[in-house]
Structure formats: structure tokens, C-alpha cells
Amino acid sequence: MSLDHIDAGDPATIAASLATRFTDQYGRAPDGVFAAPGRVNLIGEHTDYNGGLCLPIALPHATYAAVGRRDDGTVTVASAQEEGSPFQGRLDELGPGQVKGWVSYAAGVLWALQEDGIDVPALDIVVDSRVPVGSGLSSSAALECSVALAACAAAGVDVDDVLRQRLVKACMRAEAEVAGAPTGGMDQTISLLGRTEAALLLDCRDWSTSQVPWDPSSAGIDLLVVDTRAAHALVDGGYQARRDDCEAAAAELGVALLRDVTDQPAALRSLSDERVRRRVRHVFSEIARVGEAVEQIGAHAWEALGRSFAASHASLRDDYEVSCEELDVVVDTAMRHGALGARMTGGGFGGSAIVLVPHKEVERVSAAVDDAFRAAGWPAPGFLTAPPSNGARQVR
Ligand code: GLA
């Protein structure tokens, strides 16, 4: 059986075929084609909305958006992944409660940009997602950020790093208020600010960022990503429930964010609810692990980094309870077949895992995971490699 490798595709080729699709649909060429990447988070999970640290990298897999201006106050949105006629709505009617389903992520961004004072024109948009949807690799943020960049270009706004930070906030607002997924900002930040050859250390207390050179391949080590194909949706309630526990704990401890707690052992002892205490223990330990991981990466201490991955997964599985059987099987199987470390990445409840593995063991680990899924009677997992890639950009 051959493994299912999820290809990122060649950006110029994807952009050209999306431009052709746009032209076929609307009878004119698009004004431009924009791409924004998905991501994997190396470590620092469920920390962003607690003001903590995380360390994502942008994937070569991106969502592409072709756009063309129109002059009648109407917005249309079509997708290469969706059958049927495009969504059509009025530019001034794209806010909360007005658009449903996947289109709400794109329409919500156009609404949020207008709320932020950007003079978004009427637009036709066609998108093509090469980030597998529902994979926990941030297909939602990739869609939002590609549309945000496209809309800014159509509005004639100059996209510098200051504007990119504003776009992060607009995309978060769109996702929370229009799409109904109250996410924490990591995904949009890396999609807009990612760089090749580096992970992005993001401090979610003040939203400062720094680049952490990430090149395990120079030591013969790969980062393998495994899409379990198990359902992952952040609008289902589990994600919000974790946020609610963290907010309740912060209120009980008298701080705005869990990151602000100074005496962590005392805080853990004082929390009255056992479940909430485990949630908070995850947040504290995970933020500490990000700091350790940055040092391990700087020192090329790959085995130690692998142990940090393993500790992160155990904490997410046992204390935060956001893993699932498929993710645990990937992690356990990979560790038994020569991986240095493995962990779920992203929100959890399905989605993807990352595996730090010597290059010479990649085939063996992948085949073992594939076999384990077949033995369990689950759909075949998808595999991709993750060289850090650029953030959102114009490709045509
Ligand atoms: C999802 C959210 C992020 C973050 C992660 C967990 O990906 O979109 O904001 O909270 O889960 O680290």
C-alpha cells in the first residue's frame, strides 16, 4: 500500500489555474491571486488565549484567493472545493448572523476589515485551499488571511508589518464573531508573519514576535506531519469549554490572564475544582516548555526537544483532555518506531500530529502509523513534510 502524501503543489501553477477558473466563472481575469499558509505549532498549545507563548511555523500548504473588483456593492465567494453556485451577498451585510458555513470565514473578514476602517470594495473572490480542511492545520486562518490580503490589495492599502498585525486582529474578530469559533490568534499571526527557515516565537501577552531559526534537517532530522483525518472542529464546544475553564481559573486567582500568575504552585493548590486545576497545570507547564524548547532548538539539542514534545502531548492528553485515540496512536506508534518526539498540534479533538524523526526513519515511522490505522479500521492518515514557509503574499 502506498502512503497518502499531501502535496503542497507549486504556487505559480496553482495561481495560474485559479486565475483560469476565475476567468471562466466571471468572464474577466482576476486583479491578483494571493496565498496564505496553514501552520503547525511546534509547541505551546492552548496557551495563546492565556497570554502565553507559542512557536508555530508556516506550512508550504496554503489557501489561494483570486480577486477582482466589481462596482455594484455585491460580494461573491466561490471555492474550488465546493460544488454549486457561488455565495452572493451585499458588502454591507456580511456581519455576525448574516452568513453561515465556510463562507462566513471569508465574508467575516470583509466585514471585520470594514469595521477596522478599511475601505473594502465590492469583490468577486474564488478560493482554492491546499491546506486540508478539518486537519487542524489552520485551513480557517489560511482562508481568512488570503482573503484579508486580497481585500487590502483591492482597496489599494499598503501591506507592511504594522498592517499585518492589524489584519491578525481583523481575522480573529471575523472568526469569533461571524464564524463562531473563538480562537486565540496564533494561527492568523503565523499565517500573516511566517518566514522561511524560522519558527515564530509569539508572546500572546503583548503580541510581540521573534524569529527562531529552525533547521533540524541540517542534523538529518525531519518534521513529519500526520493528518489523522479524525474530525476536528473548533465550533463544537470543546474548545470554548477549555477557554471557559481558564477564564474561571484566572478570575478565581484574581488575574486577567493565567500567564500573569506569579506563584504557580500556590495557585494550583488554591484552585477549588479538580478539573480546572488540571487545565491550569497544563497551561503553566506548557508555557515553561516553550521556553525550554527555544533553548533546545538554539542548542540543536534535538533529543531533548523530542522529550519536550512527548511531555507536551502527555499534558494535552491527560491534563487538558484535548487529544483523541487517533492522535495518541500516531504519537505512541511513532515513538515505538524511532521518533525522537511526537505530539498533537493545534486545537486537538482530532486533526494532526507532528513527529520529530531522523530522516532515515521517516519511511519506517510513516508505514507503521499507516499500518496501525488500517489495523484499527480507520481511514488512511495523510502525511506531509513541513519546511518553514513564507507568510501571506501575492503570488500573481
Ligand atoms: C486552535 C486555535 C489557536 C490555538 C490552538 C491551540 O488552533 O485556533 O488559537 O488556541 O487551537 O493551541
Short mmCIF file of C-alpha atoms and ligand atoms in Angstrom, two decimals, residues 39 44-49 183-187 234 239 346-347, ligand 1:
data_model
loop_
_atom_site.label_atom_id
_atom_site.label_comp_id
_atom_site.label_asym_id
_atom_site.label_seq_id
_atom_site.Cartn_x
_atom_site.Cartn_y
_atom_site.Cartn_z
CA ARG A 39 0.63 26.05 10.10
CA GLY A 44 2.86 25.94 23.15
CA GLU A 45 -0.66 24.56 22.75
CA HIS A 46 -3.76 26.23 24.22
CA THR A 47 -1.53 28.96 25.59
CA ASP A 48 -2.38 31.82 23.20
CA TYR A 49 -5.70 32.77 24.81
CA THR A 183 -9.76 31.09 18.58
CA GLY A 184 -6.70 32.63 20.22
CA GLY A 185 -4.72 34.36 17.44
CA MET A 186 -1.74 32.05 16.94
CA ASP A 187 -2.94 30.74 13.58
CA LEU A 234 -13.42 24.38 16.85
CA TYR A 239 -12.51 24.47 22.62
CA GLY A 346 -3.27 22.71 17.06
CA GLY A 347 -6.57 22.66 18.90
C1 GLA B 1 -6.51 26.42 17.57
C2 GLA B 1 -6.75 27.90 17.75
C3 GLA B 1 -5.47 28.61 18.25
C4 GLA B 1 -4.90 27.89 19.46
C5 GLA B 1 -4.80 26.39 19.20
C6 GLA B 1 -4.35 25.63 20.41
O1 GLA B 1 -5.60 26.20 16.53
O2 GLA B 1 -7.12 28.48 16.53
O3 GLA B 1 -5.76 29.95 18.53
O4 GLA B 1 -5.65 28.17 20.60
O5 GLA B 1 -6.03 25.85 18.77
O6 GLA B 1 -3.04 25.95 20.74
#
